[in-house]
Short mmCIF file of C-alpha atoms in Angstrom, two decimals:
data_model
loop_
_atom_site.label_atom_id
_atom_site.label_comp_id
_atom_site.label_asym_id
_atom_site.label_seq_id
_atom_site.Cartn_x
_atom_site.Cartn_y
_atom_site.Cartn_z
CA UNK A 152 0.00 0.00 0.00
CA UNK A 153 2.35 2.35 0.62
CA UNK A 154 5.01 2.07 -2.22
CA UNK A 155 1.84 2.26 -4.67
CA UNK A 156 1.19 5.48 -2.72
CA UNK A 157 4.70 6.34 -4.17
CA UNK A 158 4.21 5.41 -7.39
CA UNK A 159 0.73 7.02 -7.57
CA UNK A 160 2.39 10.43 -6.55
CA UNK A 161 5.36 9.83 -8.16
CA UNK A 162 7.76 10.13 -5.18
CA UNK A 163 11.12 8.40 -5.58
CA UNK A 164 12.40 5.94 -2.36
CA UNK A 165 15.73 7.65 -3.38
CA UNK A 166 14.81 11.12 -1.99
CA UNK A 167 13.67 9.40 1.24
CA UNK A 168 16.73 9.92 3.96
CA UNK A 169 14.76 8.09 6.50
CA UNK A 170 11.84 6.47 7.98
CA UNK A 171 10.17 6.84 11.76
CA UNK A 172 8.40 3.89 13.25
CA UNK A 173 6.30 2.96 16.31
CA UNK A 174 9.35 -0.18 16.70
CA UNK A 175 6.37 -2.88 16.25
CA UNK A 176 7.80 -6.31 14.90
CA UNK A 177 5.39 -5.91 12.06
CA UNK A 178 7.15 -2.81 10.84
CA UNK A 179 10.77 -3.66 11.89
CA UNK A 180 11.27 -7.07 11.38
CA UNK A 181 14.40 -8.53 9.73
CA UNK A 182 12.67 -10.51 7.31
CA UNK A 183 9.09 -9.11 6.37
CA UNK A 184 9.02 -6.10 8.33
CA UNK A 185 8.49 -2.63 6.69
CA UNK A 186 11.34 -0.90 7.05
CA UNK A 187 13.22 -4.21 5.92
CA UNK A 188 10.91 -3.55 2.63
CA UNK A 189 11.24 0.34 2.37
CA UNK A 190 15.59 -0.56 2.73
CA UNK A 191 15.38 -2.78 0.13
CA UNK A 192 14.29 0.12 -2.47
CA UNK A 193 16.49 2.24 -0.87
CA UNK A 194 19.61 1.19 1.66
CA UNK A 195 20.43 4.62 2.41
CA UNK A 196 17.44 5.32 4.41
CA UNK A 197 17.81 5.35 7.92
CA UNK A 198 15.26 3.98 10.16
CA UNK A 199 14.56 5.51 14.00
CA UNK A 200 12.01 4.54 16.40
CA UNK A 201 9.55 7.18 17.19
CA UNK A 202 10.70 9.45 20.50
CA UNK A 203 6.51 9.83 21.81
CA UNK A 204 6.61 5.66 21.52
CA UNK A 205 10.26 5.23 23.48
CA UNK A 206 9.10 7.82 25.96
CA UNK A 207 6.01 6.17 26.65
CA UNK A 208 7.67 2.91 27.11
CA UNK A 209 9.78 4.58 29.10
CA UNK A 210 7.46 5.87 31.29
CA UNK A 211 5.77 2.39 31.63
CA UNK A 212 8.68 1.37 34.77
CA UNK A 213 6.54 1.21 38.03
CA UNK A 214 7.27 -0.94 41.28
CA UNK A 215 4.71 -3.37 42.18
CA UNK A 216 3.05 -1.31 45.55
CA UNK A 217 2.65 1.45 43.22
CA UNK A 218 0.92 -0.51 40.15
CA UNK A 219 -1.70 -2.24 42.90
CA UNK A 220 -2.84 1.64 43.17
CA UNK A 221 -3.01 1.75 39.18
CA UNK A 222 -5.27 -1.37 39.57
CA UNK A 223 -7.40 -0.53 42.32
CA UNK A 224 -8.13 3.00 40.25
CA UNK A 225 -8.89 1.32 37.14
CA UNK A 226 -10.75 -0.93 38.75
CA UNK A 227 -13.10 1.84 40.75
CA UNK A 228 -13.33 3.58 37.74
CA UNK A 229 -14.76 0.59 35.19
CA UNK A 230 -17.22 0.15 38.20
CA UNK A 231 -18.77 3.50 38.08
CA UNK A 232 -18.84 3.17 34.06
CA UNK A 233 -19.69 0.33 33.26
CA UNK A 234 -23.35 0.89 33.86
CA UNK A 235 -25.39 3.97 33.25
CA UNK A 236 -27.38 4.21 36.24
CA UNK A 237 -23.73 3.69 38.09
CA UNK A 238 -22.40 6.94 36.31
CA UNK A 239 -25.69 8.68 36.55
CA UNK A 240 -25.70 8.28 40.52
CA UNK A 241 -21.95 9.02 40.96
CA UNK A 242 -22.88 12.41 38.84
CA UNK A 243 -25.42 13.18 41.09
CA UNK A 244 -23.62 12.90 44.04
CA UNK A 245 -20.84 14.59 42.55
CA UNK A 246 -22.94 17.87 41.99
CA UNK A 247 -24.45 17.53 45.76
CA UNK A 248 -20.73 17.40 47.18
CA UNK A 249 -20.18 20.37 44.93
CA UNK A 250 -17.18 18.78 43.03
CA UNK A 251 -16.11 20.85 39.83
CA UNK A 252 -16.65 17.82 37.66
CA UNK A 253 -19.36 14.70 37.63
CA UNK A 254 -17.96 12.00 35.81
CA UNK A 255 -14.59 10.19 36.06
CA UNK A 256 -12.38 9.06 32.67
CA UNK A 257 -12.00 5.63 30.87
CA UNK A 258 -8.41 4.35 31.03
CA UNK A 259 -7.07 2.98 28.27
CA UNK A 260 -4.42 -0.15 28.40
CA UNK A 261 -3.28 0.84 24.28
CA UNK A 262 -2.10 4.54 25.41
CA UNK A 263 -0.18 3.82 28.93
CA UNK A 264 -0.23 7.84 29.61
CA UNK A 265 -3.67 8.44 29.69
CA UNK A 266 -3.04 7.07 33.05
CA UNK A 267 -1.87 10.64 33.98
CA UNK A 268 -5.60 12.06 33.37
CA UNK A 269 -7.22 9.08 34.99
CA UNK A 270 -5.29 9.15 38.05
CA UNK A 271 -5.80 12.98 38.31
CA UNK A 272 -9.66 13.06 38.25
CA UNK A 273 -9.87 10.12 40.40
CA UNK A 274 -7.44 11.83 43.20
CA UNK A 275 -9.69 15.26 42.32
CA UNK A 276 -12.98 12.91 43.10
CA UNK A 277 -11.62 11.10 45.78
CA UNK A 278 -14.09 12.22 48.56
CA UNK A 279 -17.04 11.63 46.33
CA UNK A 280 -15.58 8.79 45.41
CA UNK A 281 -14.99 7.48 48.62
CA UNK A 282 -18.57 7.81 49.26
CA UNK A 283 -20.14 6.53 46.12
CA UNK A 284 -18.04 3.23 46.74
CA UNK A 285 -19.25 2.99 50.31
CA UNK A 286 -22.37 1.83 49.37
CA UNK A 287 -21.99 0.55 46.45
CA UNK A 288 -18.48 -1.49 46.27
CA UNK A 289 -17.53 -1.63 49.72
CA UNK A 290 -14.30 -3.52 49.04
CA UNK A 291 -12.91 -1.10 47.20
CA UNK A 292 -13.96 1.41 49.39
CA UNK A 293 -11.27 0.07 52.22
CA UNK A 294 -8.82 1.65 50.05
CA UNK A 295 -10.11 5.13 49.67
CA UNK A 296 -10.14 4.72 53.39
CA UNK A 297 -6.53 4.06 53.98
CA UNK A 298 -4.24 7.35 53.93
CA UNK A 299 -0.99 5.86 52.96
CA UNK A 300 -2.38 4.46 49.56
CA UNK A 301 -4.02 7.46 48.67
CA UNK A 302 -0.90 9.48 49.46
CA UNK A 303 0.47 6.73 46.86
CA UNK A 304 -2.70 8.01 44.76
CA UNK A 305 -1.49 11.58 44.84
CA UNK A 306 2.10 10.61 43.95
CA UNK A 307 1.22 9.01 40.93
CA UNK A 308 -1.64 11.35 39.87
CA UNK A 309 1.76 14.02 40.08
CA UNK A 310 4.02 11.94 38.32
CA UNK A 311 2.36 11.31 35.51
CA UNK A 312 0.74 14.44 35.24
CA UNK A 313 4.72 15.14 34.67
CA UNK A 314 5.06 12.36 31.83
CA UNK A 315 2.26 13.57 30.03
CA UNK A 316 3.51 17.23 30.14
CA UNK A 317 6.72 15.97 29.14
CA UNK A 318 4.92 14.01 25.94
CA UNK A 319 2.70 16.96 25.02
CA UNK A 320 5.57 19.08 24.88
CA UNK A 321 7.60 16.60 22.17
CA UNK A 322 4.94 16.65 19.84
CA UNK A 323 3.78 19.09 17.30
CA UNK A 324 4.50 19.87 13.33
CA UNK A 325 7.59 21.99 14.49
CA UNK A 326 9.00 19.95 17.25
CA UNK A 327 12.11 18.62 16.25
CA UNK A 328 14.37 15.47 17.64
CA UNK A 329 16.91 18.10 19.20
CA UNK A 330 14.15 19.95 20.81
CA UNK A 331 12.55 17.23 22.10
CA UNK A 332 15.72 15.77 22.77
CA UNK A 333 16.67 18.48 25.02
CA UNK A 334 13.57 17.78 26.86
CA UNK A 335 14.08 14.58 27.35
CA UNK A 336 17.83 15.66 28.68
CA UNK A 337 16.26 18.33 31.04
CA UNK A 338 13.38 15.47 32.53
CA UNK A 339 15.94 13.58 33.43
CA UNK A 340 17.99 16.00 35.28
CA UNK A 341 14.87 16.59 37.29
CA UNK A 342 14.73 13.44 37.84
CA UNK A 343 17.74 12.92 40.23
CA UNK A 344 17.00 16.67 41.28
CA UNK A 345 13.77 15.36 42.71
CA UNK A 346 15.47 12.08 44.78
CA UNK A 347 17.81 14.78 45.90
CA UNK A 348 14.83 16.53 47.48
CA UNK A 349 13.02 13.12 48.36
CA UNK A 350 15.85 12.61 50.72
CA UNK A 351 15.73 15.89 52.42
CA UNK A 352 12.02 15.52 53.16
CA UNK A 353 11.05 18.13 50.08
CA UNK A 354 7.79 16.94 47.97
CA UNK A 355 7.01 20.53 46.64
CA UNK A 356 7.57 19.39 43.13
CA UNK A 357 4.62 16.47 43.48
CA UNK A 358 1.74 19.33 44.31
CA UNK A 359 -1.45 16.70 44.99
CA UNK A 360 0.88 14.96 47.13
CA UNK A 361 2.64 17.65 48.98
CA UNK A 362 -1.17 19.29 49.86
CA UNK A 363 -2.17 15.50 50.91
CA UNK A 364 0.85 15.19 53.39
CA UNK A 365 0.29 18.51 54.82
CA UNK A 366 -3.29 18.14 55.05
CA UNK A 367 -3.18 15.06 56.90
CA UNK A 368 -0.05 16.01 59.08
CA UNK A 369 1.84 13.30 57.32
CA UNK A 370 5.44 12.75 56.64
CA UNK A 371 6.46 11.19 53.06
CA UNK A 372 9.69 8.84 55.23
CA UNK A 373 6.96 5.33 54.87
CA UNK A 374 6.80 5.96 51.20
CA UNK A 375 10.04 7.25 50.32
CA UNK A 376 12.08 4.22 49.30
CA UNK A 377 8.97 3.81 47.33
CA UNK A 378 9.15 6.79 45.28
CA UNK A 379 13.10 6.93 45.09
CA UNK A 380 13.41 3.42 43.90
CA UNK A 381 10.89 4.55 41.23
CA UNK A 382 12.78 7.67 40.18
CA UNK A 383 15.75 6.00 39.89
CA UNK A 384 14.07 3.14 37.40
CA UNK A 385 12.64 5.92 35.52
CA UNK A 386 15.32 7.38 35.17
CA UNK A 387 16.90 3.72 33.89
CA UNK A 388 14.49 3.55 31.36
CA UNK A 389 15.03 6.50 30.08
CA UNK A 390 18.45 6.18 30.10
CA UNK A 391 17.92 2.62 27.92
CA UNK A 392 15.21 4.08 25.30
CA UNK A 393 17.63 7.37 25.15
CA UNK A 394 20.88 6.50 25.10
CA UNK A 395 23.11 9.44 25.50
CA UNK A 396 23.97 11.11 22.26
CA UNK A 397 26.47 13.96 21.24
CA UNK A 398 23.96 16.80 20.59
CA UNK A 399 25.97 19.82 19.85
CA UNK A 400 27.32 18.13 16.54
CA UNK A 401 24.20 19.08 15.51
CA UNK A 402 24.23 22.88 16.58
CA UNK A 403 24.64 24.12 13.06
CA UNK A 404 20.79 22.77 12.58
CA UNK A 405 20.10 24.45 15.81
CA UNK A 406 21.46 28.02 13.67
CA UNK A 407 23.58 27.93 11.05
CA UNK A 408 24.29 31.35 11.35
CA UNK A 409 26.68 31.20 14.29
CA UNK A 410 27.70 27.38 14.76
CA UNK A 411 31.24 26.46 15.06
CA UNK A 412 32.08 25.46 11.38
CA UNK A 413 34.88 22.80 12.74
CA UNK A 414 33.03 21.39 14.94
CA UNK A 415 30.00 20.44 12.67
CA UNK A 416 31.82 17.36 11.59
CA UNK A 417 30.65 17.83 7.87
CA UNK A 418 31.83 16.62 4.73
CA UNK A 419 34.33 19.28 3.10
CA UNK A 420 31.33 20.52 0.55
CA UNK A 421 29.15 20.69 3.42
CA UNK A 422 30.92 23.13 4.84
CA UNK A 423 31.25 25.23 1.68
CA UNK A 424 27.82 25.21 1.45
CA UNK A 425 26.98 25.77 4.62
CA UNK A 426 29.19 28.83 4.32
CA UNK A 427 27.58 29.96 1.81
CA UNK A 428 24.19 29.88 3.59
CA UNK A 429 25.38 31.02 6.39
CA UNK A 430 26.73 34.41 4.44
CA UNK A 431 23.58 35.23 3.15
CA UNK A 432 21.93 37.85 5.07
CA UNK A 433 18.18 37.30 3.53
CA UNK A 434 18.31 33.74 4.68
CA UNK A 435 19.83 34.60 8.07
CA UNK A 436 16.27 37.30 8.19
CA UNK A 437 13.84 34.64 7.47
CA UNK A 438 15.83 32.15 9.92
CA UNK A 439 15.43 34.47 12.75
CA UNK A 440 11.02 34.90 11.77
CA UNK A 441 10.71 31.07 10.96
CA UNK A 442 13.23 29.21 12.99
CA UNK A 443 14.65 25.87 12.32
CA UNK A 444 11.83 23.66 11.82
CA UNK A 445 10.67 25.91 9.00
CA UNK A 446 13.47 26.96 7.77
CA UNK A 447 15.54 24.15 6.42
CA UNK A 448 12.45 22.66 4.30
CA UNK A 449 12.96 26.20 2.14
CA UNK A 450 16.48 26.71 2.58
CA UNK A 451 18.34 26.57 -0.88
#
């Protein structure tokens, strides 16, 4: 289908440089995978694996204690949904408590990160929640009931309220892979910056969860190997799906107009072209209005 969506627009495999996939066996397998198809009419074209897909596997890394939370709220939430009188009843009690909103979200196993929003209304509906489940699904009631796992419940709702800022802010038609790669870079530094705080007794940067602990005139020392141990595997993972790379090689994408010409690492008549670009002063004008992402694509 899609090489006789080449041929049909007359687009030559040779003018591809390379090819982004989701890293599914059914696209990059050796024998009968797609990109193994798409290098056979062209060699040159190098294949990556998509940077929302590693950073959502990425963000997949949680410790046992803190994935029985992600099942209890999944499971609270299908209970309340899966009927219509269910949701109707929890709406209604959710106006009577005066809660801003009446209805909780649907998680979905396919897209791991719209955890983040399902964990967020649930911890922003606990109370009515609590109640709702009291009379109607007393077992998982106990839960809502016990402090320590909803402080778990706030920590999580936090964290991947963090993930899923960190995703929204890779994507878009002018994000590129240094931008988001420098993203990615500055997540991670938070990261330890975070344990580093952890282990002076500092939760400021996990709001629901700081507000919880203060509320409740709690200290966060019985869940803190917890949430370090999870930091640090998050940070693992994201250290295996983005393997530290040399960045600044690429600087004269980030401007050509004022990179270090030996340090590019280009080809001889790169350079000399890049010069030459670099020289001319209209280009330099509509670098500075459109910046990189829409630049190159017109730059001749």
């Amino acid at each position: 289908m899609l090489d006789t969506f080449m041929v049909e627009e007359q687009l030559s495999w040779e003018k591809c440089v390379s090819v982004c996939t989701d890293g599914a066996a059914a696209v990059t397998g050796h024998r009968r995978g797609v990109v193994t198809r798409i290098k056979a009419a062209n060699p040159k074209i190098a294949a990556t694996h998509c940077m929302l897909h590693r950073q959502a596997l990425a963000s997949k890394s949680v410790p046992p204690d803190l994935h029985n939370v992600l099942e209890v709220v999944v499971a609270a939430v299908n209970f309340v949904k899966s009927r219509s009188l269910k949701s109707r009843l929890f709406a209604k009690l959710c106006t009577e408590m005066g809660a801003a909103h009446d209805r909780l979200l649907f998680h979905s196993e396919v897209r791991w990160l719209s955890r983040g929003k399902v964990l967020e209304r649930v911890f922003e509906l606990r109370r009515e929640l609590h109640e709702f489940l009291k009379e109607h699904k007393p077992d998982l009631e106990l839960f809502f009931s016990d402090q320590q796992w909803m402080a778990k419940l706030a920590y999580l709702a936090d964290i991947f309220s963090c993930l899923n800022g960190l995703n929204l802010s890779i994507q878009g038609c002018y994000s590129t892979i240094l931008e988001a790669s420098d993203k990615i870079n500055a997540f991670r530094r938070k990261i330890d910056l975070w344990v580093h705080k952890l282990q002076r007794g500092i939760t400021d940067m996990f709001p629901n969860l700081s507000e919880f602990l203060d509320t409740n005139g709690m200290g966060v020392d019985f869940m803190l190997n917890t949430i370090t141990s999870h930091l640090i595997s998050l940070n693992e993972h994201f250290s295996h799906y983005f393997p530290d790379t040399d960045m600044e090689k690429y600087d004269w994408v980030r401007d050509p107009f004022s990179c270090d010409m030996i340090a590019s690492g280009l080809s001889g008549k790169a350079e000399d072209e890049l010069l030459e670009l670099s020289s001319d002063c209209t280009l330099r004008m509509r670098f500075n209005q459109q910046g990189p992402a829409e630049f190159w694509p017109t730059a001749e």
